[in-house]
CSV table of C-alpha atoms (C1' of nucleotides) in Angstrom, one decimal:
chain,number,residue,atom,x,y,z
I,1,UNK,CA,27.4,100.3,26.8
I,2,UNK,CA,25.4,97.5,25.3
I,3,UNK,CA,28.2,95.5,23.4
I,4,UNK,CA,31.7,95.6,24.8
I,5,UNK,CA,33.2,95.3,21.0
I,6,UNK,CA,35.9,93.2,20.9
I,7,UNK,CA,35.0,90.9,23.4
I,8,UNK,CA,33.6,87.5,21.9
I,9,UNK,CA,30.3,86.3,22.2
I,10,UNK,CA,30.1,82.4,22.4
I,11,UNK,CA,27.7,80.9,19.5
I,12,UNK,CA,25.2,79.2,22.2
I,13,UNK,CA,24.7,82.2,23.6
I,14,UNK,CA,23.6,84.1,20.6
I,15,UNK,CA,21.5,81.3,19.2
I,16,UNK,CA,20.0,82.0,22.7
I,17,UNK,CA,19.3,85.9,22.0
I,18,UNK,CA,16.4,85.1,20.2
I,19,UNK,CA,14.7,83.1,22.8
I,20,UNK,CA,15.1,85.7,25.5
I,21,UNK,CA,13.9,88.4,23.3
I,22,UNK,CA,10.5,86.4,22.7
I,23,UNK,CA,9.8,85.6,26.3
I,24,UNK,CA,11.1,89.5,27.2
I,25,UNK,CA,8.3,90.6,24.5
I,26,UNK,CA,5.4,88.5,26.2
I,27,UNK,CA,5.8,89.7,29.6
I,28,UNK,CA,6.2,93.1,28.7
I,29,UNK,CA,2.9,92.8,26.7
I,30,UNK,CA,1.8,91.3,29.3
I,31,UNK,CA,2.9,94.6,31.2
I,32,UNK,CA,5.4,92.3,33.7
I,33,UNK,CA,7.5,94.9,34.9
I,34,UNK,CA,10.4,93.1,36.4
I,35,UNK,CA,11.4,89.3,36.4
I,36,UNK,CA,14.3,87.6,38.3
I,37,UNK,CA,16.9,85.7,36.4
I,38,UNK,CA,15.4,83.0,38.5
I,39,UNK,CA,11.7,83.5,36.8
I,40,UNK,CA,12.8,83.9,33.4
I,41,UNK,CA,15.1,81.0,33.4
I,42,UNK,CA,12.0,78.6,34.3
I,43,UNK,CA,9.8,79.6,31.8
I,44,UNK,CA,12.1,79.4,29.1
I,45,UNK,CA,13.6,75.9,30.2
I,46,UNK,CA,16.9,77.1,31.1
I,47,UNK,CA,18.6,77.8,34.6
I,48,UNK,CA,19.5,81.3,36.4
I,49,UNK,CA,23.0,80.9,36.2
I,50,UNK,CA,23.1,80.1,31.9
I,51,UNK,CA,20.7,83.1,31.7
I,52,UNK,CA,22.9,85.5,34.1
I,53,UNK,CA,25.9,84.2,32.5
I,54,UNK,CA,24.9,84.9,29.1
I,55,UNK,CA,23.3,88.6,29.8
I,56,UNK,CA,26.8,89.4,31.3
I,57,UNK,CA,28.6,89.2,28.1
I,58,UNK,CA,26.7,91.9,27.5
I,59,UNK,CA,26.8,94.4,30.2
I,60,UNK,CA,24.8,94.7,33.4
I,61,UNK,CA,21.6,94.7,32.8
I,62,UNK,CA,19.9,93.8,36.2
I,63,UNK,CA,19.8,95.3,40.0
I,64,UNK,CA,21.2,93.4,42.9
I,65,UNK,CA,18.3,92.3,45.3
I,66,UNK,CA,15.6,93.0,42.5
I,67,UNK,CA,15.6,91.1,39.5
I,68,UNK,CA,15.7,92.7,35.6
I,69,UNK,CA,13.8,95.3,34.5
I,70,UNK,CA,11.4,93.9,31.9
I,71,UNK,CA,11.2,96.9,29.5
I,72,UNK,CA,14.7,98.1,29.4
I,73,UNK,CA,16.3,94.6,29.3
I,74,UNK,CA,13.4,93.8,26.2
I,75,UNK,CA,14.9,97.1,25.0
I,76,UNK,CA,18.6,96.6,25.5
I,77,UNK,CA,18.2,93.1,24.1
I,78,UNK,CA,16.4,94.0,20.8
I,79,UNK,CA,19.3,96.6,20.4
I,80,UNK,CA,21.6,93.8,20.3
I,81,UNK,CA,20.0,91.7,18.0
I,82,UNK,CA,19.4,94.9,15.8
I,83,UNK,CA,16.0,95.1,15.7
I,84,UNK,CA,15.9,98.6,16.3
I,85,UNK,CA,16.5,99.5,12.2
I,86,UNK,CA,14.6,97.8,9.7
I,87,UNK,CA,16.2,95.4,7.4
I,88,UNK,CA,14.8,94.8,3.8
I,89,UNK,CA,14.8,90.9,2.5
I,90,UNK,CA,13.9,89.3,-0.8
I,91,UNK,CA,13.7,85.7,-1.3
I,92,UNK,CA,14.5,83.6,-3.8
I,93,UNK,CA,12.4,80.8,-5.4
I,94,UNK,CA,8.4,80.8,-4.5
I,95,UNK,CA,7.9,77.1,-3.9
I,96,UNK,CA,5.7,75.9,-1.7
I,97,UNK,CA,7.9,77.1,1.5
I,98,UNK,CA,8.7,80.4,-0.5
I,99,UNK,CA,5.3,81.0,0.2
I,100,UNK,CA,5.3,80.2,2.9
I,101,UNK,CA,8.1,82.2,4.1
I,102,UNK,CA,7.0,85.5,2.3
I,103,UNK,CA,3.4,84.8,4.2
I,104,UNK,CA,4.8,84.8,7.7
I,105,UNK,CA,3.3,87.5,9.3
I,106,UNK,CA,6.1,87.9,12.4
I,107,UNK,CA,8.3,89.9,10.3
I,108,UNK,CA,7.0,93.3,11.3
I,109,UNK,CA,7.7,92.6,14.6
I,110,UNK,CA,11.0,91.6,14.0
I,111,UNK,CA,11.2,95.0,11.6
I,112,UNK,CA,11.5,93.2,8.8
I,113,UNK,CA,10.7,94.1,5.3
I,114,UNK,CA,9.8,92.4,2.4
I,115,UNK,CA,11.4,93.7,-1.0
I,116,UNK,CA,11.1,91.8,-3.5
I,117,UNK,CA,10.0,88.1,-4.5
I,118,UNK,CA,12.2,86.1,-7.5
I,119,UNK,CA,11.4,82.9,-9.3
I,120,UNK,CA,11.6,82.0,-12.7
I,121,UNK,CA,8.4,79.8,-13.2
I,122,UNK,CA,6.9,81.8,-15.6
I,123,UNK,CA,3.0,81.0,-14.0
I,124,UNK,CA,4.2,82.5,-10.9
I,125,UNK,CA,5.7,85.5,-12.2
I,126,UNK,CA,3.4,88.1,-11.3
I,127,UNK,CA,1.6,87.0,-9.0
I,128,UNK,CA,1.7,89.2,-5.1
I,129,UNK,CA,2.5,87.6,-2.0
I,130,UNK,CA,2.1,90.0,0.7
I,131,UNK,CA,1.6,92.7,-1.4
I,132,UNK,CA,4.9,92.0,-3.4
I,133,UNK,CA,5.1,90.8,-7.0
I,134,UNK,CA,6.8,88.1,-8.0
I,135,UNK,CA,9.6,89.0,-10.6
I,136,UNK,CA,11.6,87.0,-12.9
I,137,UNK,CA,15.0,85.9,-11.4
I,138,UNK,CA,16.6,87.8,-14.0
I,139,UNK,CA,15.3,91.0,-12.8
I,140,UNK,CA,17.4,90.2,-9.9
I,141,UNK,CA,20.7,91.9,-10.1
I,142,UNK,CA,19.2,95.1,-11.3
I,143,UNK,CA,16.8,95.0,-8.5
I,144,UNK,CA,20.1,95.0,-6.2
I,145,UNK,CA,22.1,97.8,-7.8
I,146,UNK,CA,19.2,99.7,-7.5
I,147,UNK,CA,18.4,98.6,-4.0
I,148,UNK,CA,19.8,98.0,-0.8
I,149,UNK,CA,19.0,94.7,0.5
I,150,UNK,CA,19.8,93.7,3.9
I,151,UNK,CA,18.9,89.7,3.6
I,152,UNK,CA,18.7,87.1,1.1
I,153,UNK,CA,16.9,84.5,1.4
I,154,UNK,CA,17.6,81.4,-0.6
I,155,UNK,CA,14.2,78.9,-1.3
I,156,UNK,CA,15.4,77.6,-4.2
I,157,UNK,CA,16.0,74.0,-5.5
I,158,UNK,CA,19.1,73.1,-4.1
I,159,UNK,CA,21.1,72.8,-8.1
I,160,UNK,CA,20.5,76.7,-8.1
I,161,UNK,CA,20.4,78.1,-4.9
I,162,UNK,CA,24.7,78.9,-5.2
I,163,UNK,CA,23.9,80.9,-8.3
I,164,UNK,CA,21.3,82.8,-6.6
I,165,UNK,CA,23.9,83.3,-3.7
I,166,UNK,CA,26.9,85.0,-5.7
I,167,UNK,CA,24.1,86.8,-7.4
I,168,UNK,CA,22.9,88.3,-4.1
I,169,UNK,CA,26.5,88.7,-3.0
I,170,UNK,CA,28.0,90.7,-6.3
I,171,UNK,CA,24.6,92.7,-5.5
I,172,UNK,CA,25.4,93.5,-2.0
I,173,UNK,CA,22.9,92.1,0.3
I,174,UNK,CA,24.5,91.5,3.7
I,175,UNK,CA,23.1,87.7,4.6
I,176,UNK,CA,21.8,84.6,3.3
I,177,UNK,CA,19.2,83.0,5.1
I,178,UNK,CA,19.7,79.4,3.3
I,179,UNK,CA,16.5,77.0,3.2
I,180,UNK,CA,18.1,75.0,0.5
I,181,UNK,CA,20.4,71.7,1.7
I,182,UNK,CA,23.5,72.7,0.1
I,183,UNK,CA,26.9,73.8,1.4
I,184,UNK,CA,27.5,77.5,-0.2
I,185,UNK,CA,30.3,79.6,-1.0
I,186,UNK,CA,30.0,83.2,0.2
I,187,UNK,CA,31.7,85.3,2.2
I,188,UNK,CA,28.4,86.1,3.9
I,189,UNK,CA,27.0,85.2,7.1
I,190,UNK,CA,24.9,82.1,6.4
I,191,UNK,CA,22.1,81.3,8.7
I,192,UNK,CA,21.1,77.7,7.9
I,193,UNK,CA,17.3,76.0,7.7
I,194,UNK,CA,16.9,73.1,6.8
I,195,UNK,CA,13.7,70.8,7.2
I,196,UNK,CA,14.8,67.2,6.2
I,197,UNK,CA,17.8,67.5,9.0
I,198,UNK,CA,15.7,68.3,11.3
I,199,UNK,CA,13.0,65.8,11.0
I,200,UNK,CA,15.7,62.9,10.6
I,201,UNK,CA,17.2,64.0,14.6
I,202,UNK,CA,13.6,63.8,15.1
I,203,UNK,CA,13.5,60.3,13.5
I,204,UNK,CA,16.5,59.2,15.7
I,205,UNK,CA,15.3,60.2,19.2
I,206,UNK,CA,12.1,58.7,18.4
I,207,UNK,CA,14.3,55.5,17.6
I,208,UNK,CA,16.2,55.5,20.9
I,209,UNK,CA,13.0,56.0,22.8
I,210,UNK,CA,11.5,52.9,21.3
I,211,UNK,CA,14.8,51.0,22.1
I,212,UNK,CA,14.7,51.5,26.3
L,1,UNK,CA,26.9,45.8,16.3
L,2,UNK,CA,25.6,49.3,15.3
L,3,UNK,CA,25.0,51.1,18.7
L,4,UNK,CA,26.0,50.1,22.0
L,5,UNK,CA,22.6,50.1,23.9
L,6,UNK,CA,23.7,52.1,27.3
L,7,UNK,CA,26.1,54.2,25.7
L,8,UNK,CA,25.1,57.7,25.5
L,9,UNK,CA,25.4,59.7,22.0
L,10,UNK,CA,26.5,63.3,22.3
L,11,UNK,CA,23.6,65.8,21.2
L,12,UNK,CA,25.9,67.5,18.7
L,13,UNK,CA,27.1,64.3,17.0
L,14,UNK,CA,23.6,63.7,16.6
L,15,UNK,CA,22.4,66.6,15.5
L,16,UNK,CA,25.4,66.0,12.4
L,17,UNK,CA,24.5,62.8,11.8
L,18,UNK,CA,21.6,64.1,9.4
L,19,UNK,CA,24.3,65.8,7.3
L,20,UNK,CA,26.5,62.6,7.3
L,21,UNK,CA,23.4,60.9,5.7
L,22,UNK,CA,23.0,63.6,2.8
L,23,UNK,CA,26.5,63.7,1.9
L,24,UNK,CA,27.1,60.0,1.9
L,25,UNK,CA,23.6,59.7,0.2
L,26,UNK,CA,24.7,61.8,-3.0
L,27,UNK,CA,28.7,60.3,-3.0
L,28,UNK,CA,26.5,56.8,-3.4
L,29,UNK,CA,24.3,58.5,-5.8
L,30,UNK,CA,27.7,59.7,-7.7
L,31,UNK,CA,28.4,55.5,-7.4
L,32,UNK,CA,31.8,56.8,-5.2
L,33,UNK,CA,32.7,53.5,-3.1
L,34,UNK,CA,34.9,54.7,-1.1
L,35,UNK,CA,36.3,57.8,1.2
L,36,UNK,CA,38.6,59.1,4.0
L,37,UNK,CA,37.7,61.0,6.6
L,38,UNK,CA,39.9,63.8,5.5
L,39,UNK,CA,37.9,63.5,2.1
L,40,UNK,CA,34.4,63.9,3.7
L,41,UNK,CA,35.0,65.9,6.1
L,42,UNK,CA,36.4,68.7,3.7
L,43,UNK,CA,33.7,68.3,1.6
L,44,UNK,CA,31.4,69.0,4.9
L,45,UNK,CA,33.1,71.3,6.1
L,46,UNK,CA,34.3,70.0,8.9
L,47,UNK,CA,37.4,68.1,10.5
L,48,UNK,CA,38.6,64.4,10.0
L,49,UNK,CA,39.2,64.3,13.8
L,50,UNK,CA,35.5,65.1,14.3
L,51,UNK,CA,34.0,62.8,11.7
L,52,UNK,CA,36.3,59.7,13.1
L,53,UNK,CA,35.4,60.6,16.7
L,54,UNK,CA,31.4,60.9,15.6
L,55,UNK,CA,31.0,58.0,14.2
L,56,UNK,CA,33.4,55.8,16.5
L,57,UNK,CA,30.7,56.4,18.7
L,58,UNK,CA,28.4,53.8,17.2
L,59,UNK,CA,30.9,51.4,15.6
L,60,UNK,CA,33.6,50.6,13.4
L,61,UNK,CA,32.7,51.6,10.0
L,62,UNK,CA,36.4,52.4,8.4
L,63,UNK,CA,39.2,50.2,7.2
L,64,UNK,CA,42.5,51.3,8.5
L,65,UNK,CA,44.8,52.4,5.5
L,66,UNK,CA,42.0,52.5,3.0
L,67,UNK,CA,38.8,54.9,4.2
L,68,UNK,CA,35.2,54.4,4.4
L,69,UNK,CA,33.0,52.3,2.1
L,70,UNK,CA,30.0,54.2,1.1
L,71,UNK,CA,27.7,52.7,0.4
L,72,UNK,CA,27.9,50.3,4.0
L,73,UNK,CA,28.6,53.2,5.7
L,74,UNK,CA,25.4,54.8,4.3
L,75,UNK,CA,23.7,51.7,5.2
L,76,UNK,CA,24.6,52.2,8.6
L,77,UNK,CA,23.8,55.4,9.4
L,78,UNK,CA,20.5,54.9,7.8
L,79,UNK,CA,19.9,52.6,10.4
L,80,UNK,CA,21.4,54.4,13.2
L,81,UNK,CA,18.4,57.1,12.2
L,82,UNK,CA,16.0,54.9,12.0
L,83,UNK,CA,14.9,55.5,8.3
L,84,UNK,CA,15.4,51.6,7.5
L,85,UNK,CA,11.5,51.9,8.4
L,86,UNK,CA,8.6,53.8,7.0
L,87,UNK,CA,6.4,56.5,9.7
L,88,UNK,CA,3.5,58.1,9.4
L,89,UNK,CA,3.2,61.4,9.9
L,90,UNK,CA,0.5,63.9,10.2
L,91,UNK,CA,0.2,67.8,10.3
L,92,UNK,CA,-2.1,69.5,12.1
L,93,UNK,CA,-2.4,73.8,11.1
L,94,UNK,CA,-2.5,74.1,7.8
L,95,UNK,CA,-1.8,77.9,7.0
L,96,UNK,CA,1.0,78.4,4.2
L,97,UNK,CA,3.5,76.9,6.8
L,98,UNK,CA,1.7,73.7,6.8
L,99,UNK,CA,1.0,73.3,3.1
L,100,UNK,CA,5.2,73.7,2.3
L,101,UNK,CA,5.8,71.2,4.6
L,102,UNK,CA,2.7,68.6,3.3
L,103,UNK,CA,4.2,69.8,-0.1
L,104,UNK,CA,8.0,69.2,0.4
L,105,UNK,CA,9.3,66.7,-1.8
L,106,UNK,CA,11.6,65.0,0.1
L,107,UNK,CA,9.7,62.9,2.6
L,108,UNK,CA,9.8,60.0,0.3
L,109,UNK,CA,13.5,59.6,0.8
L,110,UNK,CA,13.5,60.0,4.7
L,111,UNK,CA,10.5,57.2,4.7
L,112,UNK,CA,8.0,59.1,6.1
L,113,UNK,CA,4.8,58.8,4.8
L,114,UNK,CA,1.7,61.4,5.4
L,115,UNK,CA,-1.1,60.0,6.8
L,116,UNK,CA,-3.3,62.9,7.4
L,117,UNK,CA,-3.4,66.7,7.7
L,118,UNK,CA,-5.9,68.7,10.0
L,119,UNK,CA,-6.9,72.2,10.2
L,120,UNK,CA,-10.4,74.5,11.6
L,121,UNK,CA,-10.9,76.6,9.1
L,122,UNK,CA,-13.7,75.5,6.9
L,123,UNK,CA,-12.2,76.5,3.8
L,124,UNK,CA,-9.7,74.3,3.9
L,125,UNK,CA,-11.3,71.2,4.9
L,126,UNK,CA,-11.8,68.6,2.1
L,127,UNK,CA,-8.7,70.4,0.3
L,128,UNK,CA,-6.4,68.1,-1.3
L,129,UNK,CA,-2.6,68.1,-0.5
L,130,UNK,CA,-0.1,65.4,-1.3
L,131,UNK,CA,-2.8,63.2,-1.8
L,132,UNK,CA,-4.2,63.5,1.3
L,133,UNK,CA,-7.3,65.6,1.7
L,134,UNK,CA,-7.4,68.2,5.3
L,135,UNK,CA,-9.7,66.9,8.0
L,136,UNK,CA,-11.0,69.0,10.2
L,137,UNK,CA,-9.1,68.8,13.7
L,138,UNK,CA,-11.9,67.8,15.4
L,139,UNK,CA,-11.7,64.0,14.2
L,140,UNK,CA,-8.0,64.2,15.1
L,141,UNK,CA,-8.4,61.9,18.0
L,142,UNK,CA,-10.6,59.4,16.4
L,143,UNK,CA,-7.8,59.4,13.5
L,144,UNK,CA,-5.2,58.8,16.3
L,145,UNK,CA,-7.0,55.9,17.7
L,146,UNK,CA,-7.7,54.0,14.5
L,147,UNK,CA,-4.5,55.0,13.1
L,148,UNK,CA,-0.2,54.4,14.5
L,149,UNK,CA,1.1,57.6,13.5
L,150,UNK,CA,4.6,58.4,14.8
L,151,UNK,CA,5.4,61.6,14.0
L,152,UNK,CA,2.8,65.0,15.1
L,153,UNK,CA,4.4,68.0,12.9
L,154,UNK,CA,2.4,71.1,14.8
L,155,UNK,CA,2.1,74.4,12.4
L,156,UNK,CA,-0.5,75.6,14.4
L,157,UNK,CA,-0.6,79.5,15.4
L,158,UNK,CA,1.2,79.1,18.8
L,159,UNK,CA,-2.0,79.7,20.8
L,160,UNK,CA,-3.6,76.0,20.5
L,161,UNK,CA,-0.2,74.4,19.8
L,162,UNK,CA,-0.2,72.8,23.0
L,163,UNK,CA,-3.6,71.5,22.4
L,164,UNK,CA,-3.0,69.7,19.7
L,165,UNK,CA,0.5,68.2,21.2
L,166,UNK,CA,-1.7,66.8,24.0
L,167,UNK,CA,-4.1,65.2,21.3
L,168,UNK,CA,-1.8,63.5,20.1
L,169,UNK,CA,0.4,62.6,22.7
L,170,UNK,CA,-3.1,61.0,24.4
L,171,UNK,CA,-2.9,59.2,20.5
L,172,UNK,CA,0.0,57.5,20.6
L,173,UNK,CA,2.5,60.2,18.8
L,174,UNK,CA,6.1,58.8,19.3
L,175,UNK,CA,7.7,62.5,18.3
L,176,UNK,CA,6.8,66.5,18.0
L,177,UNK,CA,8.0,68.1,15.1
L,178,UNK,CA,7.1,71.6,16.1
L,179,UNK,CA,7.2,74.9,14.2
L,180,UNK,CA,5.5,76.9,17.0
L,181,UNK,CA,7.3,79.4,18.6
L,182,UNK,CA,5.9,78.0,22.0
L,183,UNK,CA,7.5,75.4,24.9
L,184,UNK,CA,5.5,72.3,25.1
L,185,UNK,CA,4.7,70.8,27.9
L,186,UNK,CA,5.3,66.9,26.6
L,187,UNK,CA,7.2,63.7,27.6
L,188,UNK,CA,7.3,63.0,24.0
L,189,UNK,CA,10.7,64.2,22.2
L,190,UNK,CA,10.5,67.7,20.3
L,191,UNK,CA,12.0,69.0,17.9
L,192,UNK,CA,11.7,72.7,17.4
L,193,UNK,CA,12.0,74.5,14.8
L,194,UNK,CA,11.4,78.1,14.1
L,195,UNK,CA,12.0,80.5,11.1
L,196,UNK,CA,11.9,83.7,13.4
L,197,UNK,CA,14.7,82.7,15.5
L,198,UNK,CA,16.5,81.7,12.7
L,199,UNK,CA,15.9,84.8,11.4
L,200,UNK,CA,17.1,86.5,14.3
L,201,UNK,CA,20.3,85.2,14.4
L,202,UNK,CA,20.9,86.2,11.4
L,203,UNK,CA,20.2,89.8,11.7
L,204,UNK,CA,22.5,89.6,14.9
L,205,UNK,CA,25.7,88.2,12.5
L,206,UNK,CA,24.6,90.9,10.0
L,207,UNK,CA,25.2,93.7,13.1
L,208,UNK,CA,28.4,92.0,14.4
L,209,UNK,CA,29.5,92.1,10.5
L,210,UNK,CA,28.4,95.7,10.2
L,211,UNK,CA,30.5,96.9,13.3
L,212,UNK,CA,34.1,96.2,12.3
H,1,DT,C1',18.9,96.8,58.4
H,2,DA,C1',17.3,92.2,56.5
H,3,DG,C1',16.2,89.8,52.3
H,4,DA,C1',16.8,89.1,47.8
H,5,DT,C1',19.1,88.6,43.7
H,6,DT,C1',22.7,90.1,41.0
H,7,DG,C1',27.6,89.9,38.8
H,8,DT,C1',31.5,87.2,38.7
H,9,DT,C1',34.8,83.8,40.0
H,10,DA,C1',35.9,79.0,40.5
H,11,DA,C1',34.7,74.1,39.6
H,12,DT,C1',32.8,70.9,36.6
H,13,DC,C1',31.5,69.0,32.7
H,14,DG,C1',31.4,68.1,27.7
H,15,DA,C1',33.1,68.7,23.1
H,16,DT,C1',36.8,69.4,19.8
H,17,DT,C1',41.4,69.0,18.3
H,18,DA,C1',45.9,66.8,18.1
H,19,DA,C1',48.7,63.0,18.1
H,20,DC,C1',50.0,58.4,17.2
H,21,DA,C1',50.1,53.4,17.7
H,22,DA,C1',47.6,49.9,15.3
H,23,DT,C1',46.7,47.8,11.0
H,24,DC,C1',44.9,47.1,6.4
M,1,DT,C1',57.0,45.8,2.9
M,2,DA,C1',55.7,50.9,2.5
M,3,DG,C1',52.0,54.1,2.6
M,4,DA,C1',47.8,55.5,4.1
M,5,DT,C1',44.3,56.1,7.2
M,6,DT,C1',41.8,54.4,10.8
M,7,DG,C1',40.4,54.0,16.0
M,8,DT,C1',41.5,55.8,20.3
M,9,DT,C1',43.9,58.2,23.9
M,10,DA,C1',45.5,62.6,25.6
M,11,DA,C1',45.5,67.6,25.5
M,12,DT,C1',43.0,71.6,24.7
M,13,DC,C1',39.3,74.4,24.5
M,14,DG,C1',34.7,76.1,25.5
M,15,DA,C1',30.3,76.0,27.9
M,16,DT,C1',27.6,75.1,31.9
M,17,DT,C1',26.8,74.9,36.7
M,18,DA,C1',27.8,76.1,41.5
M,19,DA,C1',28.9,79.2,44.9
M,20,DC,C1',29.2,83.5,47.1
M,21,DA,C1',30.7,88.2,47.9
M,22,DA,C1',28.8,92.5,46.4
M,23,DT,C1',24.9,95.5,46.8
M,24,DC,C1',20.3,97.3,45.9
DNA sequence: TAGATTGTTAATCGATTAACAATC
DNA sequence: TAGATTGTTAATCGATTAACAATC
């Protein structure tokens, strides 16, 4: 059994998944067959014990004496995450990082689709990004009845991205991936990005270094 | 006395200071003067016990009985983050990732300033973004050593990430703002920040959501 | 079997929440 | 003074690290 439903997962151990998927994908391209918790823990920057510990919450994935079995773990892992169906996103406001974001060619892997594109700049309205068009906002909530959309994602300037939100949300998409500094209200899960907070913890570490 | 040299800031207050900043930034904007920490924090999301315990670990910034003024308090963490002075950035990798991030609009009130962009493919050199034109990466180290830049923002594919971290390290970067999904191997701080595994969590809350 | 490495329990460490005396 | 809200200590909760028996 992959997922012992019911029991809870700890937060830092699911913003971990990720991670271990990547690595997991690399040496099985790399056709690594088996890796110890030991192994996989050093290249990644973390320690045996947090990578065992965090595996376990899972179910048993490795053999005593041997290690992990790259293949099935990569396999077992991606199950978890849910990257064994494919999800369908559209994002909301083509900006610069909208773009950006509808460019990045690592969603296929991931089994990612991109459904539609929304903005309400008429210039941009038309235009294909990734082979998708760009459609007026407006277009949106018809677009949802008519579709099932998996993920939102929310580019916008932050004034509108809470209307785009309950849009997505009345239309049933099932998560908001949220590029736009603003708190929002939905019921969704929220999975937050956001640029200038980052670059300000940035700002302060390189502060503290300078102090010592 | 705004931060006890010696004492040691936990990561997760530091990683909220950031948001601190932007919600004290727009109460200023709104021309609010003052604010409890039950106030704030609700508006954050979070918990007055938190906020108190946060940022009684740099000072005293309330008054008992009355709150938080904002605008010193603002001040303050301003400092604490280091954006009472102006640093130079550059970017080197300019695919669509690294033109949203030359592009984003609010660098000017974080106090960073772009100094340069770099990039190898021909057909972007001499391009103009942000008023600065892309360089080719080749005269990054001659940049470096004519130039104090303090932040390196790396939107390279992951392959020569770590190349252009070592350039600039050997230049005198204080910081790595990195978007590759790749460890570096640095003494300088990192931050790291990646859309896929962002994206991933995501998809994992979307699962858990799905299951019940 | 001997060696290696897991799964898991126990010990430590750190972060959050609760409570309240101090005080504006 | 009375009311409000801080700064700070103590209690709780959760996450990481260490250790080792189980076992391939």
């Amino acid at each position: 059994m992959l997922d012992e439903s019911g029991s809870k997962i700890s937060p830092r151990t699911i913003s971990r998944l990720p991670v271990y998927w990547r690595y997991l994908k690399e040496l099985d391209d790399f056709g690594i067959e088996r890796i110890s918790s030991r192994e996989l823990a050093g290249r990644i920057g973390s320690t045996p014990s947090q990578l065992r510990q965090d595996l376990n919450q899972f179910g048993h994935f490795g053999q005593h004496g041997y290690g992990y079995p790259v293949e099935e773990l990569l396999s077992s892992i991606s199950q978890i995450l849910g990257l064994n169906r494919t999800r369908k996103m559209i994002i909301v406001g083509m900006g610069n990082l909208g773009m950006a974001i509808a460019s990045y060619e690592n969603f296929g892997r991931r089994n990612i689709k991109l459904a539609a594109l929304f903005d309400v700049d008429p210039e941009r309205i038309g235009t294909v990004v990734s082979d998708v068009q760009i459609q007026h906002a407006d277009e949106m909530p018809k677009f949802l009845e008519e579709n099932q959309i998996d993920i939102g994602c929310v580019s916008t300037p932050p004034e509108v991205a809470q209307e785009a939100v309950t849009t997505m949300e009345h239309g049933g998409v099932l998560g908001i991936w949220n590029f736009a500094p603003v708190k929002l209200q939905t019921k969704l899960p929220v999975e937050h990005l956001h640029l200038g907070d980052s670059l300000l913890e940035l700002l302060y570490r390189i502060g503290r270094r300078e102090d010592k």
